[in-house]
Amino acid sequence: MSELDEDSDGFLQPHEMESYIRGLIPNLAQLRDMPAQFVQMYCRIAARKFFFFCDPHRRGKACIKKVLLSNCLQELMELHQESEEEVTDTEQAENWFSLTSAQRICDMFLALDKDTNGTLSKQELKEYADGTLTEIFIERVFDEHVRRGKVGGGNSREMDFESFLDFVLALENKDTTEGLTYLFKCLDLNGRGYLTTADIHSLFRDVHQKWIEGGNYELCIEDVRDEIWDMVKPVNHLRITSDDLLNCKQGGTVASMLIDVRGFWAHDNRENLLQEEEEQVEEQ
């Protein structure tokens, strides 16, 4: 890594990280047969996870020491394991660095990019995860995490591939500090650094609408708001901070409940889902 660090400042820039990953591919058993035309795209996808977790301030460079100590490197090195050695499809899909996962993410982006212009509009991103994410959340993602275009007004702003990778990483790692930090910026509707009961009400209203449209039973938004307060137990009982969400160990669940009708459904049906999982384990 230090050899690739062109300015010897102890940090890697994205193109340097991609070069490092490209050099590893022939030595990683599960990546050896990667189609040559996919290598460049794979390196972009793989490098982005390192920057998501090792460059929290989005300065465009990752500290080499931090990279070496990160779970990301450990996850990448798991691909040394020969495919024959009991690597299940599930394990491959869950490993961000697996070829299966990288192709899934690439295919997902291409499927969403209906006008094939290489970026995603708000309308296109709304189709992510079968359209279960709320409109207010998609709006806030663009407000907080998508750079403004050089031409035109606010409506011309579109999400590039790197920003899409961050978006997927945040949603697939909601329980991590980095994932929750990304999501909290979207939940914090007024940029005050905390959520009030009014914010929770505004956020959940969209989930509630999708919930009813899906033919589910009527529920009271105030009850859900109270349940979230009980789950988080904020230090200041009038507001929820990002620290409160991280410390309660249920921050990822709370975020899901507020941005994704499927996430709320999973929480609402958690006892049934748990029972199903236990029955499956018993059958095995």
PDB file of C-alpha atoms in Angstrom:
ATOM      1  CA  MET A   1       0.000   0.000   0.000  1.00  0.00           C
ATOM      2  CA  SER A   2       2.795   2.408   0.885  1.00  0.00           C
ATOM      3  CA  GLU A   3       4.366   1.776  -2.520  1.00  0.00           C
ATOM      4  CA  LEU A   4       1.108   2.908  -4.151  1.00  0.00           C
ATOM      5  CA  ASP A   5       0.931   6.033  -1.963  1.00  0.00           C
ATOM      6  CA  GLU A   6       2.281   8.447  -4.591  1.00  0.00           C
ATOM      7  CA  ASP A   7       2.715  11.469  -2.297  1.00  0.00           C
ATOM      8  CA  SER A   8       3.870   9.367   0.711  1.00  0.00           C
ATOM      9  CA  ASP A   9       1.415  11.033   3.114  1.00  0.00           C
ATOM     10  CA  GLY A  10       0.176   7.764   4.665  1.00  0.00           C
ATOM     11  CA  PHE A  11      -3.143   7.994   2.814  1.00  0.00           C
ATOM     12  CA  LEU A  12      -4.501   6.325  -0.324  1.00  0.00           C
ATOM     13  CA  GLN A  13      -6.630   8.142  -2.885  1.00  0.00           C
ATOM     14  CA  PRO A  14      -9.380   6.233  -4.735  1.00  0.00           C
ATOM     15  CA  HIS A  15      -7.267   5.437  -7.824  1.00  0.00           C
ATOM     16  CA  GLU A  16      -4.449   4.158  -5.559  1.00  0.00           C
ATOM     17  CA  MET A  17      -6.858   1.951  -3.599  1.00  0.00           C
ATOM     18  CA  GLU A  18      -8.251   0.593  -6.857  1.00  0.00           C
ATOM     19  CA  SER A  19      -4.707  -0.253  -8.019  1.00  0.00           C
ATOM     20  CA  TYR A  20      -4.082  -2.110  -4.758  1.00  0.00           C
ATOM     21  CA  ILE A  21      -7.272  -4.172  -5.217  1.00  0.00           C
ATOM     22  CA  ARG A  22      -6.471  -4.844  -8.878  1.00  0.00           C
ATOM     23  CA  GLY A  23      -3.124  -6.273  -7.797  1.00  0.00           C
ATOM     24  CA  LEU A  24      -4.823  -8.624  -5.321  1.00  0.00           C
ATOM     25  CA  ILE A  25      -7.331 -10.139  -7.753  1.00  0.00           C
ATOM     26  CA  PRO A  26      -5.027 -12.863  -9.219  1.00  0.00           C
ATOM     27  CA  ASN A  27      -4.198 -14.046  -5.680  1.00  0.00           C
ATOM     28  CA  LEU A  28      -7.799 -14.287  -4.433  1.00  0.00           C
ATOM     29  CA  ALA A  29      -9.233 -17.699  -5.290  1.00  0.00           C
ATOM     30  CA  GLN A  30     -12.825 -16.504  -5.628  1.00  0.00           C
ATOM     31  CA  LEU A  31     -11.910 -13.641  -7.978  1.00  0.00           C
ATOM     32  CA  ARG A  32      -9.412 -15.326 -10.298  1.00  0.00           C
ATOM     33  CA  ASP A  33     -11.987 -16.090 -12.988  1.00  0.00           C
ATOM     34  CA  MET A  34     -13.399 -12.559 -13.092  1.00  0.00           C
ATOM     35  CA  PRO A  35     -14.199 -11.469 -16.672  1.00  0.00           C
ATOM     36  CA  ALA A  36     -11.489  -9.017 -17.792  1.00  0.00           C
ATOM     37  CA  GLN A  37     -14.087  -6.424 -18.868  1.00  0.00           C
ATOM     38  CA  PHE A  38     -15.520  -6.326 -15.325  1.00  0.00           C
ATOM     39  CA  VAL A  39     -12.228  -5.727 -13.465  1.00  0.00           C
ATOM     40  CA  GLN A  40     -12.336  -1.914 -13.592  1.00  0.00           C
ATOM     41  CA  MET A  41     -15.951  -1.793 -12.377  1.00  0.00           C
ATOM     42  CA  TYR A  42     -15.187  -4.353  -9.666  1.00  0.00           C
ATOM     43  CA  CYS A  43     -12.279  -2.244  -8.351  1.00  0.00           C
ATOM     44  CA  ARG A  44     -14.509   0.853  -8.131  1.00  0.00           C
ATOM     45  CA  ILE A  45     -17.156  -1.070  -6.178  1.00  0.00           C
ATOM     46  CA  ALA A  46     -14.621  -2.712  -3.866  1.00  0.00           C
ATOM     47  CA  ALA A  47     -12.616   0.471  -3.197  1.00  0.00           C
ATOM     48  CA  ARG A  48     -15.754   2.392  -2.278  1.00  0.00           C
ATOM     49  CA  LYS A  49     -16.370   0.277   0.818  1.00  0.00           C
ATOM     50  CA  PHE A  50     -12.915   1.143   2.150  1.00  0.00           C
ATOM     51  CA  PHE A  51     -13.652   4.852   1.705  1.00  0.00           C
ATOM     52  CA  PHE A  52     -17.122   4.568   3.236  1.00  0.00           C
ATOM     53  CA  PHE A  53     -15.634   3.094   6.425  1.00  0.00           C
ATOM     54  CA  CYS A  54     -12.100   4.554   6.488  1.00  0.00           C
ATOM     55  CA  ASP A  55     -12.780   8.092   5.230  1.00  0.00           C
ATOM     56  CA  PRO A  56     -15.672   9.228   7.444  1.00  0.00           C
ATOM     57  CA  HIS A  57     -15.147  12.929   6.669  1.00  0.00           C
ATOM     58  CA  ARG A  58     -15.264  12.257   2.916  1.00  0.00           C
ATOM     59  CA  ARG A  59     -11.901  13.884   2.214  1.00  0.00           C
ATOM     60  CA  GLY A  60     -11.231  11.515  -0.665  1.00  0.00           C
ATOM     61  CA  LYS A  61      -8.336   9.735   1.012  1.00  0.00           C
ATOM     62  CA  ALA A  62      -8.155   6.760   3.377  1.00  0.00           C
ATOM     63  CA  CYS A  63      -5.508   6.356   6.078  1.00  0.00           C
ATOM     64  CA  ILE A  64      -3.376   3.273   5.309  1.00  0.00           C
ATOM     65  CA  LYS A  65      -3.153   2.322   9.007  1.00  0.00           C
ATOM     66  CA  LYS A  66      -6.938   2.533   9.317  1.00  0.00           C
ATOM     67  CA  VAL A  67      -7.383   0.414   6.170  1.00  0.00           C
ATOM     68  CA  LEU A  68      -5.034  -2.277   7.509  1.00  0.00           C
ATOM     69  CA  LEU A  69      -6.971  -2.500  10.772  1.00  0.00           C
ATOM     70  CA  SER A  70     -10.410  -2.365   9.148  1.00  0.00           C
ATOM     71  CA  ASN A  71     -12.977  -5.145   8.907  1.00  0.00           C
ATOM     72  CA  CYS A  72     -13.116  -4.349   5.182  1.00  0.00           C
ATOM     73  CA  LEU A  73      -9.656  -5.763   4.548  1.00  0.00           C
ATOM     74  CA  GLN A  74     -10.525  -8.859   6.560  1.00  0.00           C
ATOM     75  CA  GLU A  75     -13.699  -9.311   4.491  1.00  0.00           C
ATOM     76  CA  LEU A  76     -11.746  -8.929   1.235  1.00  0.00           C
ATOM     77  CA  MET A  77      -9.144 -11.475   2.366  1.00  0.00           C
ATOM     78  CA  GLU A  78     -11.903 -14.039   3.008  1.00  0.00           C
ATOM     79  CA  LEU A  79     -11.943 -14.444  -0.778  1.00  0.00           C
ATOM     80  CA  HIS A  80      -8.635 -16.333  -0.515  1.00  0.00           C
ATOM     81  CA  GLN A  81     -10.791 -19.294   0.461  1.00  0.00           C
ATOM     82  CA  GLU A  82     -11.280 -21.731  -2.399  1.00  0.00           C
ATOM     83  CA  SER A  83     -14.898 -21.780  -3.615  1.00  0.00           C
ATOM     84  CA  GLU A  84     -15.028 -25.548  -3.133  1.00  0.00           C
ATOM     85  CA  GLU A  85     -14.343 -25.124   0.574  1.00  0.00           C
ATOM     86  CA  GLU A  86     -17.927 -24.780   1.666  1.00  0.00           C
ATOM     87  CA  VAL A  87     -18.448 -21.161   0.627  1.00  0.00           C
ATOM     88  CA  THR A  88     -22.237 -20.948   0.405  1.00  0.00           C
ATOM     89  CA  ASP A  89     -24.124 -18.719  -2.030  1.00  0.00           C
ATOM     90  CA  THR A  90     -25.430 -16.780   0.967  1.00  0.00           C
ATOM     91  CA  GLU A  91     -21.927 -16.104   2.261  1.00  0.00           C
ATOM     92  CA  GLN A  92     -20.853 -14.956  -1.183  1.00  0.00           C
ATOM     93  CA  ALA A  93     -23.849 -12.641  -1.517  1.00  0.00           C
ATOM     94  CA  GLU A  94     -23.228 -11.167   1.943  1.00  0.00           C
ATOM     95  CA  ASN A  95     -19.565 -10.412   1.249  1.00  0.00           C
ATOM     96  CA  TRP A  96     -19.427  -6.992  -0.453  1.00  0.00           C
ATOM     97  CA  PHE A  97     -16.185  -7.972  -2.176  1.00  0.00           C
ATOM     98  CA  SER A  98     -17.450 -11.198  -3.744  1.00  0.00           C
ATOM     99  CA  LEU A  99     -17.973 -11.272  -7.502  1.00  0.00           C
ATOM    100  CA  THR A 100     -21.630 -12.218  -6.919  1.00  0.00           C
ATOM    101  CA  SER A 101     -22.188  -9.110  -4.780  1.00  0.00           C
ATOM    102  CA  ALA A 102     -20.345  -6.725  -7.136  1.00  0.00           C
ATOM    103  CA  GLN A 103     -22.351  -7.976 -10.127  1.00  0.00           C
ATOM    104  CA  ARG A 104     -25.590  -7.644  -8.143  1.00  0.00           C
ATOM    105  CA  ILE A 105     -24.829  -3.998  -7.322  1.00  0.00           C
ATOM    106  CA  CYS A 106     -23.801  -3.199 -10.880  1.00  0.00           C
ATOM    107  CA  ASP A 107     -26.960  -4.850 -12.277  1.00  0.00           C
ATOM    108  CA  MET A 108     -29.084  -2.991  -9.732  1.00  0.00           C
ATOM    109  CA  PHE A 109     -27.700   0.384 -10.844  1.00  0.00           C
ATOM    110  CA  LEU A 110     -28.159  -0.431 -14.543  1.00  0.00           C
ATOM    111  CA  ALA A 111     -31.755  -1.560 -13.931  1.00  0.00           C
ATOM    112  CA  LEU A 112     -32.576   1.673 -12.071  1.00  0.00           C
ATOM    113  CA  ASP A 113     -30.907   3.891 -14.701  1.00  0.00           C
ATOM    114  CA  LYS A 114     -33.885   3.842 -17.060  1.00  0.00           C
ATOM    115  CA  ASP A 115     -32.600   6.653 -19.309  1.00  0.00           C
ATOM    116  CA  THR A 116     -29.098   5.077 -19.404  1.00  0.00           C
ATOM    117  CA  ASN A 117     -27.330   8.382 -18.751  1.00  0.00           C
ATOM    118  CA  GLY A 118     -25.024   6.889 -16.116  1.00  0.00           C
ATOM    119  CA  THR A 119     -26.665   8.679 -13.173  1.00  0.00           C
ATOM    120  CA  LEU A 120     -29.907   8.265 -11.200  1.00  0.00           C
ATOM    121  CA  SER A 121     -32.666  10.822 -10.811  1.00  0.00           C
ATOM    122  CA  LYS A 122     -34.865  10.908  -7.691  1.00  0.00           C
ATOM    123  CA  GLN A 123     -37.608   9.246  -9.709  1.00  0.00           C
ATOM    124  CA  GLU A 124     -35.277   6.412 -10.738  1.00  0.00           C
ATOM    125  CA  LEU A 125     -33.921   5.918  -7.206  1.00  0.00           C
ATOM    126  CA  LYS A 126     -37.477   5.604  -5.861  1.00  0.00           C
ATOM    127  CA  GLU A 127     -37.630   2.179  -7.553  1.00  0.00           C
ATOM    128  CA  TYR A 128     -34.781   0.876  -5.352  1.00  0.00           C
ATOM    129  CA  ALA A 129     -35.811  -2.141  -3.226  1.00  0.00           C
ATOM    130  CA  ASP A 130     -39.116  -2.490  -5.124  1.00  0.00           C
ATOM    131  CA  GLY A 131     -40.141   1.054  -4.190  1.00  0.00           C
ATOM    132  CA  THR A 132     -40.443   0.421  -0.437  1.00  0.00           C
ATOM    133  CA  LEU A 133     -38.350   3.461   0.604  1.00  0.00           C
ATOM    134  CA  THR A 134     -40.258   6.637   1.397  1.00  0.00           C
ATOM    135  CA  GLU A 135     -40.320   9.720  -0.801  1.00  0.00           C
ATOM    136  CA  ILE A 136     -39.167  12.016   2.002  1.00  0.00           C
ATOM    137  CA  PHE A 137     -36.112   9.792   2.596  1.00  0.00           C
ATOM    138  CA  ILE A 138     -35.137   9.822  -1.103  1.00  0.00           C
ATOM    139  CA  GLU A 139     -35.484  13.635  -1.080  1.00  0.00           C
ATOM    140  CA  ARG A 140     -33.250  13.880   1.975  1.00  0.00           C
ATOM    141  CA  VAL A 141     -30.630  11.539   0.458  1.00  0.00           C
ATOM    142  CA  PHE A 142     -30.349  13.942  -2.472  1.00  0.00           C
ATOM    143  CA  ASP A 143     -30.243  16.957  -0.129  1.00  0.00           C
ATOM    144  CA  GLU A 144     -27.449  15.546   2.019  1.00  0.00           C
ATOM    145  CA  HIS A 145     -25.425  13.137  -0.086  1.00  0.00           C
ATOM    146  CA  VAL A 146     -25.723  14.064  -3.767  1.00  0.00           C
ATOM    147  CA  ARG A 147     -23.592  16.846  -5.185  1.00  0.00           C
ATOM    148  CA  ARG A 148     -25.322  19.563  -7.161  1.00  0.00           C
ATOM    149  CA  GLY A 149     -24.852  19.442 -10.937  1.00  0.00           C
ATOM    150  CA  LYS A 150     -22.771  22.119 -12.611  1.00  0.00           C
ATOM    151  CA  VAL A 151     -25.644  23.110 -14.876  1.00  0.00           C
ATOM    152  CA  GLY A 152     -29.309  23.795 -14.298  1.00  0.00           C
ATOM    153  CA  GLY A 153     -31.214  24.149 -11.045  1.00  0.00           C
ATOM    154  CA  GLY A 154     -31.843  21.758  -8.173  1.00  0.00           C
ATOM    155  CA  ASN A 155     -33.982  19.489 -10.357  1.00  0.00           C
ATOM    156  CA  SER A 156     -31.016  18.590 -12.545  1.00  0.00           C
ATOM    157  CA  ARG A 157     -29.155  17.015  -9.634  1.00  0.00           C
ATOM    158  CA  GLU A 158     -28.546  13.289 -10.187  1.00  0.00           C
ATOM    159  CA  MET A 159     -26.809  10.563  -8.201  1.00  0.00           C
ATOM    160  CA  ASP A 160     -23.569   9.235  -9.689  1.00  0.00           C
ATOM    161  CA  PHE A 161     -22.352   5.663  -9.275  1.00  0.00           C
ATOM    162  CA  GLU A 162     -20.039   6.442  -6.322  1.00  0.00           C
ATOM    163  CA  SER A 163     -22.897   8.143  -4.444  1.00  0.00           C
ATOM    164  CA  PHE A 164     -25.114   5.159  -5.229  1.00  0.00           C
ATOM    165  CA  LEU A 165     -22.498   2.826  -3.721  1.00  0.00           C
ATOM    166  CA  ASP A 166     -22.474   4.944  -0.523  1.00  0.00           C
ATOM    167  CA  PHE A 167     -26.282   4.785  -0.462  1.00  0.00           C
ATOM    168  CA  VAL A 168     -26.272   0.967  -0.750  1.00  0.00           C
ATOM    169  CA  LEU A 169     -23.476   0.642   1.823  1.00  0.00           C
ATOM    170  CA  ALA A 170     -25.414   2.787   4.320  1.00  0.00           C
ATOM    171  CA  LEU A 171     -28.622   0.773   3.863  1.00  0.00           C
ATOM    172  CA  GLU A 172     -26.815  -2.571   4.080  1.00  0.00           C
ATOM    173  CA  ASN A 173     -24.796  -1.519   7.155  1.00  0.00           C
ATOM    174  CA  LYS A 174     -27.409   0.366   9.160  1.00  0.00           C
ATOM    175  CA  ASP A 175     -26.099  -0.840  12.517  1.00  0.00           C
ATOM    176  CA  THR A 176     -22.581   0.519  12.004  1.00  0.00           C
ATOM    177  CA  THR A 177     -21.453   3.978  13.122  1.00  0.00           C
ATOM    178  CA  GLU A 178     -20.762   4.949   9.499  1.00  0.00           C
ATOM    179  CA  GLY A 179     -24.084   3.632   8.171  1.00  0.00           C
ATOM    180  CA  LEU A 180     -26.106   5.295  10.916  1.00  0.00           C
ATOM    181  CA  THR A 181     -24.212   8.574  10.532  1.00  0.00           C
ATOM    182  CA  TYR A 182     -25.144   8.617   6.827  1.00  0.00           C
ATOM    183  CA  LEU A 183     -28.802   7.847   7.582  1.00  0.00           C
ATOM    184  CA  PHE A 184     -29.076  10.241  10.532  1.00  0.00           C
ATOM    185  CA  LYS A 185     -28.199  13.178   8.269  1.00  0.00           C
ATOM    186  CA  CYS A 186     -31.231  12.216   6.155  1.00  0.00           C
ATOM    187  CA  LEU A 187     -33.512  11.790   9.194  1.00  0.00           C
ATOM    188  CA  ASP A 188     -32.425  15.137  10.665  1.00  0.00           C
ATOM    189  CA  LEU A 189     -34.912  17.113   8.584  1.00  0.00           C
ATOM    190  CA  ASN A 190     -33.848  20.535   9.861  1.00  0.00           C
ATOM    191  CA  GLY A 191     -30.122  19.912  10.240  1.00  0.00           C
ATOM    192  CA  ARG A 192     -30.179  20.563  13.981  1.00  0.00           C
ATOM    193  CA  GLY A 193     -28.257  17.477  15.055  1.00  0.00           C
ATOM    194  CA  TYR A 194     -31.277  15.887  16.736  1.00  0.00           C
ATOM    195  CA  LEU A 195     -34.782  14.565  16.006  1.00  0.00           C
ATOM    196  CA  THR A 196     -37.928  15.808  17.711  1.00  0.00           C
ATOM    197  CA  THR A 197     -41.312  14.108  17.976  1.00  0.00           C
ATOM    198  CA  ALA A 198     -42.428  16.330  15.070  1.00  0.00           C
ATOM    199  CA  ASP A 199     -39.569  14.973  12.898  1.00  0.00           C
ATOM    200  CA  ILE A 200     -40.523  11.365  13.744  1.00  0.00           C
ATOM    201  CA  HIS A 201     -44.136  12.177  12.849  1.00  0.00           C
ATOM    202  CA  SER A 202     -43.123  13.712   9.485  1.00  0.00           C
ATOM    203  CA  LEU A 203     -40.832  10.811   8.624  1.00  0.00           C
ATOM    204  CA  PHE A 204     -43.244   8.070   9.602  1.00  0.00           C
ATOM    205  CA  ARG A 205     -46.211   9.647   7.818  1.00  0.00           C
ATOM    206  CA  ASP A 206     -44.812   8.407   4.475  1.00  0.00           C
ATOM    207  CA  VAL A 207     -44.200   4.900   5.873  1.00  0.00           C
ATOM    208  CA  HIS A 208     -47.755   4.901   7.236  1.00  0.00           C
ATOM    209  CA  GLN A 209     -49.162   5.827   3.824  1.00  0.00           C
ATOM    210  CA  LYS A 210     -47.284   2.972   2.111  1.00  0.00           C
ATOM    211  CA  TRP A 211     -48.332   0.652   4.952  1.00  0.00           C
ATOM    212  CA  ILE A 212     -52.036   1.379   4.398  1.00  0.00           C
ATOM    213  CA  GLU A 213     -51.651   1.207   0.585  1.00  0.00           C
ATOM    214  CA  GLY A 214     -50.201  -2.287   1.112  1.00  0.00           C
ATOM    215  CA  GLY A 215     -53.491  -3.402   2.705  1.00  0.00           C
ATOM    216  CA  ASN A 216     -52.192  -3.597   6.277  1.00  0.00           C
ATOM    217  CA  TYR A 217     -54.146  -2.816   9.429  1.00  0.00           C
ATOM    218  CA  GLU A 218     -54.635   0.792  10.574  1.00  0.00           C
ATOM    219  CA  LEU A 219     -52.070   1.981  13.077  1.00  0.00           C
ATOM    220  CA  CYS A 220     -51.607   5.075  15.182  1.00  0.00           C
ATOM    221  CA  ILE A 221     -48.544   7.184  14.311  1.00  0.00           C
ATOM    222  CA  GLU A 222     -48.342   8.417  17.921  1.00  0.00           C
ATOM    223  CA  ASP A 223     -48.033   4.821  19.173  1.00  0.00           C
ATOM    224  CA  VAL A 224     -45.127   4.166  16.800  1.00  0.00           C
ATOM    225  CA  ARG A 225     -43.487   7.425  17.874  1.00  0.00           C
ATOM    226  CA  ASP A 226     -43.781   6.397  21.547  1.00  0.00           C
ATOM    227  CA  GLU A 227     -42.376   2.950  20.737  1.00  0.00           C
ATOM    228  CA  ILE A 228     -39.342   4.524  19.051  1.00  0.00           C
ATOM    229  CA  TRP A 229     -38.764   6.722  22.108  1.00  0.00           C
ATOM    230  CA  ASP A 230     -38.912   3.603  24.336  1.00  0.00           C
ATOM    231  CA  MET A 231     -36.440   1.775  22.076  1.00  0.00           C
ATOM    232  CA  VAL A 232     -33.930   4.635  21.974  1.00  0.00           C
ATOM    233  CA  LYS A 233     -34.303   5.992  25.533  1.00  0.00           C
ATOM    234  CA  PRO A 234     -32.634   9.310  24.611  1.00  0.00           C
ATOM    235  CA  VAL A 235     -30.545  11.163  27.221  1.00  0.00           C
ATOM    236  CA  ASN A 236     -32.719  14.253  26.687  1.00  0.00           C
ATOM    237  CA  HIS A 237     -36.272  12.933  26.605  1.00  0.00           C
ATOM    238  CA  LEU A 238     -37.338  15.692  24.174  1.00  0.00           C
ATOM    239  CA  ARG A 239     -34.880  14.853  21.392  1.00  0.00           C
ATOM    240  CA  ILE A 240     -32.976  11.948  19.812  1.00  0.00           C
ATOM    241  CA  THR A 241     -29.354  12.519  18.780  1.00  0.00           C
ATOM    242  CA  SER A 242     -27.165  10.318  16.571  1.00  0.00           C
ATOM    243  CA  ASP A 243     -25.292   9.260  19.737  1.00  0.00           C
ATOM    244  CA  ASP A 244     -28.608   8.139  21.256  1.00  0.00           C
ATOM    245  CA  LEU A 245     -29.286   6.011  18.168  1.00  0.00           C
ATOM    246  CA  LEU A 246     -25.816   4.464  18.264  1.00  0.00           C
ATOM    247  CA  ASN A 247     -25.868   3.804  22.004  1.00  0.00           C
ATOM    248  CA  CYS A 248     -29.303   2.156  22.106  1.00  0.00           C
ATOM    249  CA  LYS A 249     -28.046  -0.719  19.884  1.00  0.00           C
ATOM    250  CA  GLN A 250     -31.307  -0.582  17.926  1.00  0.00           C
ATOM    251  CA  GLY A 251     -30.469   2.421  15.751  1.00  0.00           C
ATOM    252  CA  GLY A 252     -30.529   0.417  12.525  1.00  0.00           C
ATOM    253  CA  THR A 253     -34.001  -0.923  13.321  1.00  0.00           C
ATOM    254  CA  VAL A 254     -35.295   2.560  14.190  1.00  0.00           C
ATOM    255  CA  ALA A 255     -33.863   3.986  10.951  1.00  0.00           C
ATOM    256  CA  SER A 256     -35.520   1.168   8.950  1.00  0.00           C
ATOM    257  CA  MET A 257     -38.863   1.860  10.620  1.00  0.00           C
ATOM    258  CA  LEU A 258     -38.677   5.514   9.546  1.00  0.00           C
ATOM    259  CA  ILE A 259     -37.516   5.160   5.941  1.00  0.00           C
ATOM    260  CA  ASP A 260     -38.722   1.809   4.618  1.00  0.00           C
ATOM    261  CA  VAL A 261     -42.175   0.234   4.843  1.00  0.00           C
ATOM    262  CA  ARG A 262     -40.530  -3.193   4.535  1.00  0.00           C
ATOM    263  CA  GLY A 263     -38.296  -2.307   7.506  1.00  0.00           C
ATOM    264  CA  PHE A 264     -41.339  -1.355   9.566  1.00  0.00           C
ATOM    265  CA  TRP A 265     -43.115  -4.558   8.529  1.00  0.00           C
ATOM    266  CA  ALA A 266     -40.096  -6.626   9.654  1.00  0.00           C
ATOM    267  CA  HIS A 267     -40.139  -4.873  13.035  1.00  0.00           C
ATOM    268  CA  ASP A 268     -43.901  -5.299  13.403  1.00  0.00           C
ATOM    269  CA  ASN A 269     -43.621  -9.015  12.565  1.00  0.00           C
ATOM    270  CA  ARG A 270     -40.357  -9.647  14.446  1.00  0.00           C
ATOM    271  CA  GLU A 271     -41.832 -12.317  16.739  1.00  0.00           C
ATOM    272  CA  ASN A 272     -43.256 -14.320  13.819  1.00  0.00           C
ATOM    273  CA  LEU A 273     -39.995 -13.953  11.868  1.00  0.00           C
ATOM    274  CA  LEU A 274     -37.977 -15.094  14.887  1.00  0.00           C
ATOM    275  CA  GLN A 275     -40.225 -18.123  15.304  1.00  0.00           C
ATOM    276  CA  GLU A 276     -39.807 -19.012  11.606  1.00  0.00           C
ATOM    277  CA  GLU A 277     -36.018 -18.761  11.927  1.00  0.00           C
ATOM    278  CA  GLU A 278     -36.038 -21.028  14.985  1.00  0.00           C
ATOM    279  CA  GLU A 279     -38.189 -23.586  13.173  1.00  0.00           C
ATOM    280  CA  GLN A 280     -35.813 -23.568  10.182  1.00  0.00           C
ATOM    281  CA  VAL A 281     -32.830 -24.156  12.489  1.00  0.00           C
ATOM    282  CA  GLU A 282     -34.657 -27.062  14.150  1.00  0.00           C
ATOM    283  CA  GLU A 283     -35.423 -28.613  10.741  1.00  0.00           C
ATOM    284  CA  GLN A 284     -31.734 -28.462   9.788  1.00  0.00           C
TER     285      GLN A 284
END
